[in-house]
Every structure is written in structure tokens, then in C-alpha cells.
Amino acid sequence: MRDLLVIFFAGVLLNNFILSRFLGICPFIGVSKRIETATGMGMAVIFVMAVASVITWAVQYYILVPLHLGYLQTIAFILVIAALVQLVEMVILKVSPTLYQALGIYLPLITTNCAVLGVAIINIRENYDIIQTAVNGIAGAAGFTLAIVLFAGIRERLDFAPIPEALKGFPLALITAGLMSIAFLGFTGFKLAALFGL
Amino acid sequence: MVYLKAILSLAGLGAVFGIMLGLAARKFAVESDPRVEKITGVLPGANCGGCGYPGCSGLASAIVTGSAPVDACPVGGQVVADRVSEIMGVQPAPARERQVAKVMCGGGEDKATSRFAYIGIRDCGAAGLVSGGPKACTFGCLGFGTCVKACPFGAMEMGADGLPVIDEAKCTGCGKCIEACPRGIIALVPVSARTQVLCRSHARGAEVRKVCKVGCIGCGICVKTCPNSAIVLEDNLARIIPDKCDNCGKCVEKCPTRCIVMTSQRDLHTVVTGGVGAGKGLSTGTEGPGGCCVAK
């Protein structure tokens, strides 16, 4: 239980996918103009990452390893992720067409979001069991959501700030992202194991 | 054997996900208005954005929900508007006059002077950054064809005198060239408005004379000549009010710098009515009624 907590908080804060591992930057910059869309994107990513983690784990240990097909890992995982994103797309279109409109091109782009493939491959590399895999998947996505929602909040406020013309838009967004990344790197000093009494 | 195993396992995975998605597609099917599909089929499909919506399907759904009029596609014109109103089951929209883009500058390479030779990226925006561009006239066409590249309908080409030539038969009035032009020289005008002031220079007359043979010097002779008071002088530049102009051609005759021209159907720079303009700048290089529109 304790090491699950460690995996979770490490995934959210220390190894934050966007701010520490620098994966999934594209939706981070693209869908972070408003808090609502950022939250929607975060929820979609949480679902995709959690389910993708579990399914890719099963694919790895029940199909690829017994058949000695380890070299097919990447393509098999991409297959899983692509199918899941399709599913999420259908569900969102049914449940909330407004969110579907707002997410636009970034929804199908979760397919090529390297953070999702990244979490799947990291799970295998770290030799997690299925529970740890699921926790790591949820933690990675929660970290992604935390970063993107915080970032959207900052960007919404930046809209009203007096900003020099040359910095408006993406330049300042990238600088902000860099500063957030530095801030998150500060969590590296945490001794999570000690914190949870391990 | 190794390959067979790999192929079969991946194909198996794909099939499982395929079936799963197929079932999900049925379960989560969204009722969409069939008219959206139909209207998307009728629209030109160039996704030029001239209507202000992201692509033709965006406009189609806007028309179905009623947030856009049936004749909102500036490219399709009357034909498309009629077919869309048929699909929507409403009265066809009254005919609107077709708008075409026109290049409001007559200062080709032979008529406008250059300040320096520009060697760099062949793009008007880039050229304009180098101390205001090579043209001595800071209002004039830079002539690197940024608008031509922007045209999604192939209606523009560069003429031999370094000015873009617009094929009005192909021009749909989508406005992409207007967005692309860093000088703001291109304007949408009704296709029947033949008389045009081919100059955008607000500089004083003496300065205009120094840099261009066909610039508007703001003398006001056209304003006095016009029997319909259809011309006004604004900030050293003559402007024709299209509603009042009946294309009589009197201003074209009197303009001392020949910056007011009667344009032909084919293109703006196939200039007309004799005088300095005739014979020069006829650089479309294609058939078409060059010099046909004689003033009444």
C-alpha cells in the first residue's frame, strides 16, 4: 500500500510527465487556453492512460512475452492506444458535443501523445505488477491534468496582463511552462519513502 | 514461423479492438442531421475559410443550426446558395452581386521606381521588413506574389510587370489574398464596378510623382469631373463610391496620372481607353478582351 502511495505521488509530482519528463507537450500548449477545456482534456487523458496502462500490461505479459515478440512492443501498444482514443472520441461526442468541439484536433492527437505511450513503456521497464501499473497510469495522467489545468489558469490570467507585444501568445506560454517546470523540479528533493514511513 | 506468429498476434489484436470499436460505435452512435452531410456535399469543399467557419463542414453545421444564412458561402455564389436553400427547404436567397478581388496598385516595375535591389526571401512580408521594401512607394505592391501563393483557387498569377493578375472568372471572392497581402492593396469589389482608382498612396502629390508614374497625386480633377459626385478625395487619395458610379469613364479620361482605369472583365491591369496606360502593362499573356472596354 505504501509503495503504491509512493508510485502515485512520484508520478504526479516528481516524475510529472509534462514538467519533468517533457512528454505530451503538444496538448499541454494546445489545449490550455481555458480551464474547462484543459480539465476535459485531462479527464480524457486520465481515462486513456489508466486503461491503456492496464491493457498494454496485459498485452505485454500475456501475448508478447509468451510468444517471444518483445520487439513488437511499440506497435502493439500504439494499436491499443489508438483503439482507446477512438472509443474516448465516440463517448465524448455522445456525452458532451461542446467539449468535443473545444478539444478539436487535440482529441485524436491523444493517439500520438507520447505521454500515453511513455507511461505504457515505463510500466514495463520498471517491472510493475498490474496494480502498480494501474496506479502509475492514473498518477501519470493526474500529473498531466494537474499541470495542464494549472497552466490554463495562469494563461487565463495572462490574457488580462500587460504583456509586451513580442511576448504575447506562444512565447510567453513557453516561458511560463519553463518556469513551472523549474518549480516542479523542486519536488525532486522530497524523500517520499521517508514521508510515508518506509 | 516467427513472422507468422508476429503477424497473427498483431492481426488478432487489431481484430479484437476493431470489433470492440464497432460495437461501441453502435452503442454510442450520435444522431446527426442528414442535412449536414448533404450541404457539405454541395459546398465547394475547398475549406478556404472565406465564410469565417473552419472548413466547409463547419459552415454546413452552422447553416443547419440556423446560425449562418443559406448564402453564407462566398465562394459558391448563387448556384450553391440555391442548392443549399433547396436542402434546407427555404426560399432561395435573393441574388447578390458577385465580389471579386482587385489589386489596387498600378505601379508595375516599368512605372514605379525601386530604391534598392532586394535579394532575399521571395515573400512580400519578408521584403517589407527590409527598411520598408524595395519599392520607392511605401504603399505600392511589392510584387513577390505572396497573394498568388495564398490563392486556393488558382485565380492569380504574377504578370510580367511584377504585379499580380487576377482571373475574375476563377476568383471566388474568398478573401485569402486580402489576408495575405501585407500592404493591404487587394480589395473585394462588386464585379460590375469597372472604374477603379489603382492606387493606395496617401502620400502628397509631389512625393507620389517622384516614385510612380501612375500614382494618385490627389489633384481632385476627377472629383470635379464626375457628373454623379461618385468620387471623393480622402487624405490625398481619390476613392470611388461604387453605388454612385455608373462607369461613364469621364474621370478615366481626365486623370492626369492615369491612375483611374476602366478595367476589363479578364483582369484589372489590361488597361483601356487609350492614353498613357494603353499598350503598357498588358501583361496577362493570355487571350481575353484586353483593352475592350471603351468608355461611353
Coordinates of C-alpha atoms in Angstrom, one line a residue:
Chain A
M1 CA 0.0 0.0 0.0
R2 CA 2.8 2.4 1.0
D3 CA 4.7 1.8 -2.2
L4 CA 1.6 2.4 -4.2
L5 CA 1.3 5.8 -2.5
V6 CA 5.0 6.4 -3.4
I7 CA 4.3 5.5 -7.0
F8 CA 1.3 7.8 -7.1
F9 CA 2.9 10.9 -5.6
A10 CA 6.1 10.3 -7.5
G11 CA 4.1 10.1 -10.7
V12 CA 2.2 13.2 -10.1
L13 CA 4.9 15.5 -8.7
L14 CA 8.4 14.2 -9.1
N15 CA 8.1 12.5 -12.5
N16 CA 5.4 14.8 -13.8
F17 CA 5.0 13.8 -17.4
I18 CA 4.9 17.3 -18.8
L19 CA 7.1 19.2 -16.4
S20 CA 9.8 16.7 -15.6
R21 CA 9.8 14.1 -18.4
F22 CA 8.8 16.6 -21.1
L23 CA 6.3 14.2 -22.8
G24 CA 2.9 15.3 -24.1
I25 CA 3.9 18.9 -24.6
C26 CA 1.7 19.3 -27.7
P27 CA -1.7 19.2 -25.9
F28 CA -0.1 21.0 -23.0
I29 CA 0.4 24.0 -25.1
G30 CA -2.5 23.5 -27.4
V31 CA -5.5 22.8 -25.1
S32 CA -4.5 25.1 -22.2
K33 CA -6.2 28.3 -23.2
R34 CA -9.2 27.8 -21.0
I35 CA -9.6 25.8 -17.7
E36 CA -12.7 24.0 -18.9
T37 CA -11.2 22.5 -22.0
A38 CA -8.0 21.7 -20.1
T39 CA -10.0 19.8 -17.5
G40 CA -11.9 18.0 -20.2
M41 CA -8.7 17.0 -21.9
G42 CA -7.2 16.0 -18.5
M43 CA -10.2 13.7 -17.9
A44 CA -9.9 12.1 -21.3
V45 CA -6.2 11.6 -20.8
I46 CA -6.8 10.1 -17.3
F47 CA -9.2 7.5 -18.8
V48 CA -6.9 6.7 -21.8
M49 CA -3.8 6.4 -19.7
A50 CA -5.3 4.3 -16.9
V51 CA -7.0 1.9 -19.3
A52 CA -4.0 1.9 -21.7
S53 CA -1.6 1.1 -18.9
V54 CA -3.6 -2.0 -17.8
I55 CA -4.3 -3.3 -21.3
T56 CA -0.7 -2.8 -22.5
W57 CA 0.5 -4.6 -19.4
A58 CA -1.8 -7.5 -20.2
V59 CA -0.7 -7.4 -23.9
Q60 CA 2.9 -7.4 -22.8
Y61 CA 2.7 -10.3 -20.3
Y62 CA 0.0 -12.5 -21.8
I63 CA 0.8 -12.1 -25.6
L64 CA 4.2 -10.6 -26.3
V65 CA 6.3 -12.3 -23.6
P66 CA 4.9 -15.9 -24.0
L67 CA 5.3 -15.6 -27.8
H68 CA 8.7 -14.0 -27.6
L69 CA 7.5 -11.0 -29.6
G70 CA 9.1 -8.3 -27.3
Y71 CA 10.2 -6.4 -30.4
L72 CA 6.6 -5.7 -31.3
Q73 CA 6.0 -3.8 -28.1
T74 CA 5.8 -0.3 -29.6
I75 CA 3.5 -1.2 -32.4
A76 CA 1.2 -3.3 -30.3
F77 CA 1.0 -0.6 -27.7
I78 CA 0.2 2.0 -30.3
L79 CA -2.6 -0.2 -31.5
V80 CA -4.1 -0.3 -28.0
I81 CA -3.8 3.4 -27.5
A82 CA -5.3 4.2 -31.0
A83 CA -8.3 2.0 -30.3
L84 CA -8.8 3.5 -26.9
V85 CA -8.7 7.1 -28.2
Q86 CA -11.3 6.2 -30.8
L87 CA -13.5 4.9 -28.0
V88 CA -13.0 8.0 -26.0
E89 CA -13.8 10.2 -29.0
M90 CA -17.1 8.4 -29.5
V91 CA -18.0 8.7 -25.9
I92 CA -17.2 12.4 -25.7
L93 CA -19.1 13.1 -28.9
K94 CA -22.1 11.4 -27.3
V95 CA -21.8 12.8 -23.9
S96 CA -20.6 16.3 -24.5
P97 CA -20.5 17.7 -28.1
T98 CA -19.4 21.0 -26.7
L99 CA -16.3 19.5 -25.1
Y100 CA -15.8 17.6 -28.4
Q101 CA -15.8 20.9 -30.3
A102 CA -13.5 22.6 -27.8
L103 CA -10.9 19.8 -27.8
G104 CA -11.0 19.7 -31.6
I105 CA -7.9 18.2 -33.2
Y106 CA -6.3 17.5 -29.8
L107 CA -8.6 14.7 -29.0
P108 CA -7.5 12.4 -31.9
L109 CA -4.0 13.7 -31.1
I110 CA -4.0 11.8 -27.8
T111 CA -3.2 8.9 -30.1
T112 CA 0.1 10.4 -30.8
N113 CA 0.5 11.8 -27.4
C114 CA 3.9 10.4 -26.4
A115 CA 3.0 10.6 -22.7
V116 CA 0.5 7.8 -23.2
L117 CA 3.0 5.5 -25.0
G118 CA 5.6 6.7 -22.5
V119 CA 3.6 5.6 -19.4
A120 CA 2.9 2.2 -21.0
I121 CA 6.6 1.6 -21.7
I122 CA 7.8 2.9 -18.4
N123 CA 5.4 0.5 -16.6
I124 CA 7.1 -2.4 -18.4
R125 CA 10.6 -1.0 -17.8
E126 CA 10.0 -0.6 -14.1
N127 CA 8.7 -4.2 -13.8
Y128 CA 5.5 -3.0 -12.1
D129 CA 2.8 -5.6 -11.4
I130 CA -0.7 -4.9 -12.6
I131 CA -1.8 -2.9 -9.6
Q132 CA 1.3 -0.8 -9.6
T133 CA 0.8 -0.3 -13.4
A134 CA -2.7 0.9 -12.9
V135 CA -1.7 3.3 -10.1
N136 CA 1.2 4.6 -12.2
G137 CA -1.1 5.1 -15.2
I138 CA -3.6 7.1 -13.1
A139 CA -0.8 9.1 -11.4
G140 CA 0.9 10.0 -14.7
A141 CA -2.4 11.2 -16.1
A142 CA -3.3 13.0 -12.9
G143 CA 0.1 14.8 -13.1
F144 CA -0.7 15.7 -16.7
T145 CA -4.1 17.0 -15.7
L146 CA -2.6 19.0 -12.7
A147 CA 0.0 20.6 -15.0
I148 CA -2.4 21.5 -17.8
V149 CA -5.1 22.9 -15.5
L150 CA -2.6 25.0 -13.5
F151 CA -1.2 26.2 -16.8
A152 CA -4.6 27.0 -18.2
G153 CA -5.3 29.0 -15.0
I154 CA -2.1 31.0 -15.5
R155 CA -2.8 31.6 -19.2
E156 CA -6.4 32.8 -18.5
R157 CA -4.9 35.4 -16.2
L158 CA -2.2 36.3 -18.6
D159 CA -4.9 37.4 -21.1
F160 CA -5.5 40.4 -18.9
A161 CA -1.9 41.2 -18.1
P162 CA 0.0 44.0 -19.8
I163 CA 2.4 41.9 -21.9
P164 CA 4.9 43.3 -24.4
E165 CA 3.7 42.6 -28.0
A166 CA 6.7 40.4 -28.8
L167 CA 6.0 38.0 -25.9
K168 CA 2.2 37.6 -26.4
G169 CA 0.9 34.2 -27.1
F170 CA 3.2 31.2 -27.5
P171 CA 6.4 32.9 -26.5
L172 CA 5.1 33.7 -23.0
A173 CA 3.3 30.4 -22.8
L174 CA 6.6 28.6 -23.4
I175 CA 8.4 30.8 -20.8
T176 CA 5.7 30.1 -18.3
A177 CA 5.9 26.4 -19.0
G178 CA 9.6 26.6 -18.4
L179 CA 9.1 28.4 -15.1
M180 CA 6.5 25.8 -14.0
S181 CA 8.9 23.1 -14.9
I182 CA 11.6 24.6 -12.7
A183 CA 9.1 24.9 -9.9
F184 CA 8.1 21.2 -10.2
L185 CA 11.8 20.1 -10.3
G186 CA 11.9 21.4 -6.8
F187 CA 9.8 18.4 -5.7
T188 CA 12.8 16.2 -6.6
G189 CA 14.2 17.0 -3.1
F190 CA 11.3 15.2 -1.5
K191 CA 12.1 12.0 0.2
L192 CA 8.7 10.3 -0.5
A193 CA 9.7 7.0 1.0
A194 CA 10.6 8.8 4.3
L195 CA 7.4 10.8 4.1
F196 CA 5.3 7.6 4.1
G197 CA 7.4 6.0 6.7
L198 CA 9.0 3.3 4.6
Chain B
M1 CA 7.2 -19.3 -38.5
V2 CA 8.4 -16.3 -36.4
Y3 CA 6.8 -13.9 -38.8
L4 CA 3.6 -15.8 -38.9
K5 CA 3.3 -15.7 -35.1
A6 CA 4.0 -11.9 -35.2
I7 CA 1.5 -11.2 -37.9
L8 CA -1.2 -13.4 -36.4
S9 CA -0.9 -11.9 -33.0
L10 CA -0.9 -8.3 -34.2
A11 CA -3.8 -9.1 -36.6
G12 CA -5.6 -10.8 -33.7
L13 CA -5.2 -7.8 -31.5
G14 CA -6.3 -5.5 -34.3
A15 CA -9.4 -7.6 -34.9
V16 CA -10.4 -7.6 -31.2
F17 CA -10.1 -3.9 -31.0
G18 CA -11.9 -3.5 -34.3
I19 CA -14.9 -5.5 -33.2
M20 CA -14.9 -3.7 -29.8
L21 CA -14.9 -0.3 -31.6
G22 CA -17.6 -1.4 -34.0
L23 CA -19.8 -2.4 -31.1
A24 CA -19.0 0.9 -29.3
A25 CA -19.8 2.9 -32.5
R26 CA -23.2 1.3 -32.5
K27 CA -23.8 1.9 -28.8
F28 CA -22.6 5.5 -28.8
A29 CA -24.0 6.4 -32.2
V30 CA -24.9 10.1 -32.3
E31 CA -28.0 11.2 -34.3
S32 CA -26.6 13.7 -36.8
D33 CA -28.7 15.8 -39.0
P34 CA -28.6 14.2 -42.5
R35 CA -28.8 17.7 -44.0
V36 CA -25.3 18.5 -42.7
E37 CA -23.9 15.7 -44.9
K38 CA -25.9 16.9 -47.9
I39 CA -24.9 20.5 -47.5
T40 CA -21.3 19.6 -47.1
G41 CA -21.6 17.7 -50.4
V42 CA -23.0 20.8 -52.1
L43 CA -20.4 23.2 -50.8
P44 CA -17.2 23.7 -52.9
G45 CA -15.1 21.7 -50.5
A46 CA -12.0 24.0 -50.8
N47 CA -12.1 24.6 -47.0
C48 CA -10.8 28.1 -47.7
G49 CA -12.4 29.7 -44.7
G50 CA -13.8 32.6 -46.7
C51 CA -17.1 32.2 -44.8
G52 CA -15.5 32.6 -41.4
Y53 CA -16.1 29.0 -40.3
P54 CA -13.3 26.3 -40.1
G55 CA -13.9 24.5 -43.3
C56 CA -17.0 23.6 -45.3
S57 CA -18.4 21.1 -42.8
G58 CA -18.2 23.7 -40.1
L59 CA -20.3 26.0 -42.3
A60 CA -22.7 23.2 -43.1
S61 CA -23.5 22.5 -39.5
A62 CA -23.8 26.3 -38.8
I63 CA -26.4 26.5 -41.7
V64 CA -28.4 23.6 -40.3
T65 CA -28.5 25.0 -36.8
G66 CA -29.5 28.4 -38.3
S67 CA -26.6 30.4 -37.1
A68 CA -25.5 31.0 -40.7
P69 CA -27.6 32.1 -43.7
V70 CA -28.0 29.8 -46.7
D71 CA -25.9 32.0 -48.9
A72 CA -23.1 32.3 -46.4
C73 CA -20.6 30.6 -48.8
P74 CA -18.9 33.5 -50.6
V75 CA -17.2 31.1 -53.0
G76 CA -20.1 29.0 -54.2
G77 CA -22.1 32.1 -55.1
Q78 CA -25.7 31.9 -56.3
V79 CA -25.6 28.3 -57.5
V80 CA -24.5 26.9 -54.2
A81 CA -26.9 29.2 -52.3
D82 CA -29.8 27.9 -54.3
R83 CA -29.0 24.3 -53.8
V84 CA -28.4 24.8 -50.0
S85 CA -31.7 26.6 -49.7
E86 CA -33.3 23.7 -51.5
I87 CA -31.9 21.2 -49.0
M88 CA -32.9 23.4 -46.1
G89 CA -36.4 23.8 -47.7
V90 CA -36.4 27.6 -47.5
Q91 CA -36.9 30.3 -50.1
P92 CA -33.7 30.8 -52.2
A93 CA -31.8 33.9 -51.1
P94 CA -32.1 36.9 -53.4
A95 CA -29.2 37.2 -55.8
R96 CA -26.2 39.1 -54.5
E97 CA -23.7 40.6 -56.8
R98 CA -20.5 38.6 -57.1
Q99 CA -17.5 40.1 -55.4
V100 CA -14.0 39.7 -56.9
A101 CA -10.6 40.7 -55.6
K102 CA -8.8 43.6 -57.2
V103 CA -5.2 44.7 -56.9
M104 CA -5.4 48.4 -56.2
C105 CA -2.0 49.3 -57.4
G106 CA -0.9 50.0 -61.0
G107 CA 2.7 50.6 -60.2
G108 CA 4.4 47.8 -62.1
E109 CA 8.2 47.6 -62.5
D110 CA 8.1 49.9 -65.5
K111 CA 6.1 52.6 -63.8
A112 CA 7.3 52.6 -60.1
T113 CA 10.8 53.2 -59.1
S114 CA 12.9 51.0 -56.8
R115 CA 15.1 52.2 -54.0
F116 CA 17.4 49.2 -53.9
A117 CA 17.8 45.7 -55.3
Y118 CA 16.3 43.2 -52.8
I119 CA 18.0 39.8 -52.7
G120 CA 16.2 37.6 -50.1
I121 CA 13.2 35.5 -49.4
R122 CA 10.7 35.9 -52.2
D123 CA 7.9 37.0 -50.0
C124 CA 6.2 40.3 -49.6
G125 CA 6.1 40.2 -45.8
A126 CA 9.9 39.4 -45.7
A127 CA 10.7 42.1 -48.3
G128 CA 8.6 44.7 -46.4
L129 CA 10.7 44.1 -43.3
V130 CA 13.9 45.3 -45.1
S131 CA 13.6 49.1 -44.5
G132 CA 10.1 49.2 -45.9
G133 CA 10.7 47.1 -49.0
P134 CA 12.5 47.8 -52.3
K135 CA 9.7 49.8 -53.9
A136 CA 10.2 53.6 -53.5
C137 CA 6.4 53.9 -52.9
T138 CA 5.7 52.6 -49.4
F139 CA 2.1 51.9 -50.3
G140 CA 2.7 50.0 -53.5
C141 CA 2.6 46.4 -54.5
L142 CA 5.9 44.7 -53.5
G143 CA 5.4 42.1 -56.3
F144 CA 6.7 38.9 -54.7
G145 CA 3.5 37.1 -55.2
T146 CA 2.5 36.3 -51.6
C147 CA -1.1 36.7 -52.6
V148 CA -0.6 34.4 -55.6
K149 CA 0.6 31.7 -53.2
A150 CA -2.3 32.3 -50.9
C151 CA -5.0 31.9 -53.6
P152 CA -6.7 28.5 -53.1
F153 CA -8.4 28.7 -56.5
G154 CA -5.5 29.3 -58.8
A155 CA -7.1 32.6 -59.9
M156 CA -3.9 34.7 -59.5
E157 CA -0.6 34.8 -61.3
M158 CA 2.2 37.2 -61.5
G159 CA 2.2 39.5 -64.5
A160 CA 5.4 40.3 -66.4
D161 CA 5.4 43.8 -64.9
G162 CA 5.6 42.4 -61.4
L163 CA 2.0 43.0 -60.4
P164 CA -0.4 40.1 -59.6
V165 CA -3.0 39.4 -62.2
I166 CA -6.4 38.2 -61.1
D167 CA -8.5 36.0 -63.3
E168 CA -12.0 37.2 -62.4
A169 CA -13.6 34.1 -63.9
K170 CA -11.8 32.0 -61.4
C171 CA -11.8 34.5 -58.5
T172 CA -14.4 33.5 -55.9
G173 CA -14.0 36.4 -53.6
C174 CA -12.9 34.3 -50.6
G175 CA -10.5 37.0 -49.4
K176 CA -7.5 34.8 -48.8
C177 CA -5.3 37.1 -50.9
I178 CA -6.5 40.1 -48.9
E179 CA -5.4 38.5 -45.7
A180 CA -2.1 37.5 -47.2
C181 CA -1.2 41.0 -48.6
P182 CA 1.0 42.8 -46.1
R183 CA 0.3 46.1 -47.8
G184 CA -3.5 45.8 -47.8
I185 CA -3.6 46.6 -51.5
I186 CA -6.1 44.0 -52.5
A187 CA -9.8 44.7 -52.1
L188 CA -13.1 43.0 -52.8
V189 CA -15.2 44.9 -55.2
P190 CA -18.5 44.1 -57.0
V191 CA -17.7 42.5 -60.3
S192 CA -19.6 45.3 -62.2
A193 CA -17.6 48.1 -60.7
R194 CA -15.3 48.6 -63.6
T195 CA -13.9 52.0 -62.8
Q196 CA -11.2 51.8 -60.2
V197 CA -8.5 54.0 -58.7
L198 CA -5.4 51.8 -59.0
C199 CA -3.5 53.5 -56.2
R200 CA -3.4 53.3 -52.4
S201 CA -0.9 56.0 -51.8
H202 CA -1.8 58.6 -49.2
A203 CA 1.5 60.5 -49.9
R204 CA 1.4 64.1 -51.1
G205 CA 1.3 64.6 -54.8
A206 CA 4.9 65.7 -55.2
E207 CA 6.2 62.6 -53.4
V208 CA 3.9 60.3 -55.5
R209 CA 5.2 61.8 -58.7
K210 CA 8.8 61.1 -57.6
V211 CA 8.2 57.4 -57.1
C212 CA 5.5 56.3 -59.5
K213 CA 4.2 57.3 -62.9
V214 CA 0.7 56.1 -62.3
G215 CA 0.1 57.1 -58.7
C216 CA -2.8 59.2 -57.4
I217 CA -1.5 62.7 -56.7
G218 CA -4.7 63.9 -55.0
C219 CA -5.3 66.7 -57.5
G220 CA -9.0 66.4 -57.3
I221 CA -9.7 66.7 -61.1
C222 CA -11.6 63.5 -61.1
V223 CA -13.8 64.8 -58.2
K224 CA -14.7 67.9 -60.3
T225 CA -15.2 65.9 -63.5
C226 CA -17.5 63.2 -62.1
P227 CA -21.1 64.0 -63.0
N228 CA -22.5 61.8 -60.3
S229 CA -20.3 63.0 -57.5
A230 CA -19.2 59.4 -57.1
I231 CA -15.6 60.3 -56.3
V232 CA -14.3 61.7 -53.1
L233 CA -10.8 62.8 -52.1
E234 CA -9.7 61.3 -48.8
D235 CA -6.2 62.0 -47.4
N236 CA -4.6 62.7 -50.8
L237 CA -6.3 59.7 -52.4
A238 CA -9.3 59.5 -54.7
R239 CA -12.0 57.0 -53.8
I240 CA -14.8 55.9 -56.0
I241 CA -18.2 55.2 -54.3
P242 CA -19.4 52.1 -56.1
D243 CA -23.1 52.8 -55.6
K244 CA -23.0 56.2 -57.4
C245 CA -20.5 55.3 -60.1
D246 CA -22.1 54.4 -63.5
N247 CA -18.8 53.6 -65.2
C248 CA -19.2 56.6 -67.6
G249 CA -15.4 56.9 -67.9
K250 CA -15.1 60.7 -67.7
C251 CA -12.7 60.5 -64.8
V252 CA -10.6 58.0 -66.6
E253 CA -10.1 60.5 -69.5
K254 CA -9.3 63.4 -67.2
C255 CA -7.0 61.8 -64.7
P256 CA -3.6 63.3 -65.4
T257 CA -1.6 60.4 -64.0
R258 CA -3.9 57.7 -65.4
C259 CA -4.3 56.1 -62.1
I260 CA -8.0 55.7 -62.7
V261 CA -8.7 53.0 -65.2
M262 CA -11.6 51.2 -66.7
T263 CA -10.8 47.5 -66.1
S264 CA -11.8 44.7 -68.4
Q265 CA -13.5 41.5 -67.3
R266 CA -10.4 39.4 -67.6
D267 CA -8.2 41.4 -65.3
L268 CA -7.6 44.7 -63.8
H269 CA -4.3 45.5 -65.5
T270 CA -5.4 45.0 -69.0
V271 CA -5.9 48.7 -69.2
V272 CA -8.0 50.5 -71.6
T273 CA -9.2 53.8 -73.2
G274 CA -6.0 55.0 -74.9
G275 CA -3.6 57.4 -73.4
V276 CA -0.6 56.6 -71.4
G277 CA -2.0 53.4 -70.0
A278 CA -2.8 51.7 -73.3
G279 CA -0.3 49.3 -74.6
K280 CA 1.6 49.2 -71.4
G281 CA 1.1 46.8 -68.7
L282 CA -0.9 44.4 -70.9
S283 CA 0.9 41.6 -69.5
T284 CA -1.5 38.9 -68.8
G285 CA -0.1 36.9 -71.7
T286 CA -3.4 35.1 -72.3
E287 CA -6.4 35.6 -74.5
G288 CA -9.2 37.8 -73.2
P289 CA -10.6 41.1 -74.0
G290 CA -7.5 43.2 -73.5
G291 CA -8.5 46.8 -74.0
C292 CA -12.1 46.1 -74.9
C293 CA -13.9 48.3 -72.5
V294 CA -14.1 51.6 -74.2
A295 CA -15.7 54.3 -72.2
K296 CA -19.1 55.5 -73.2

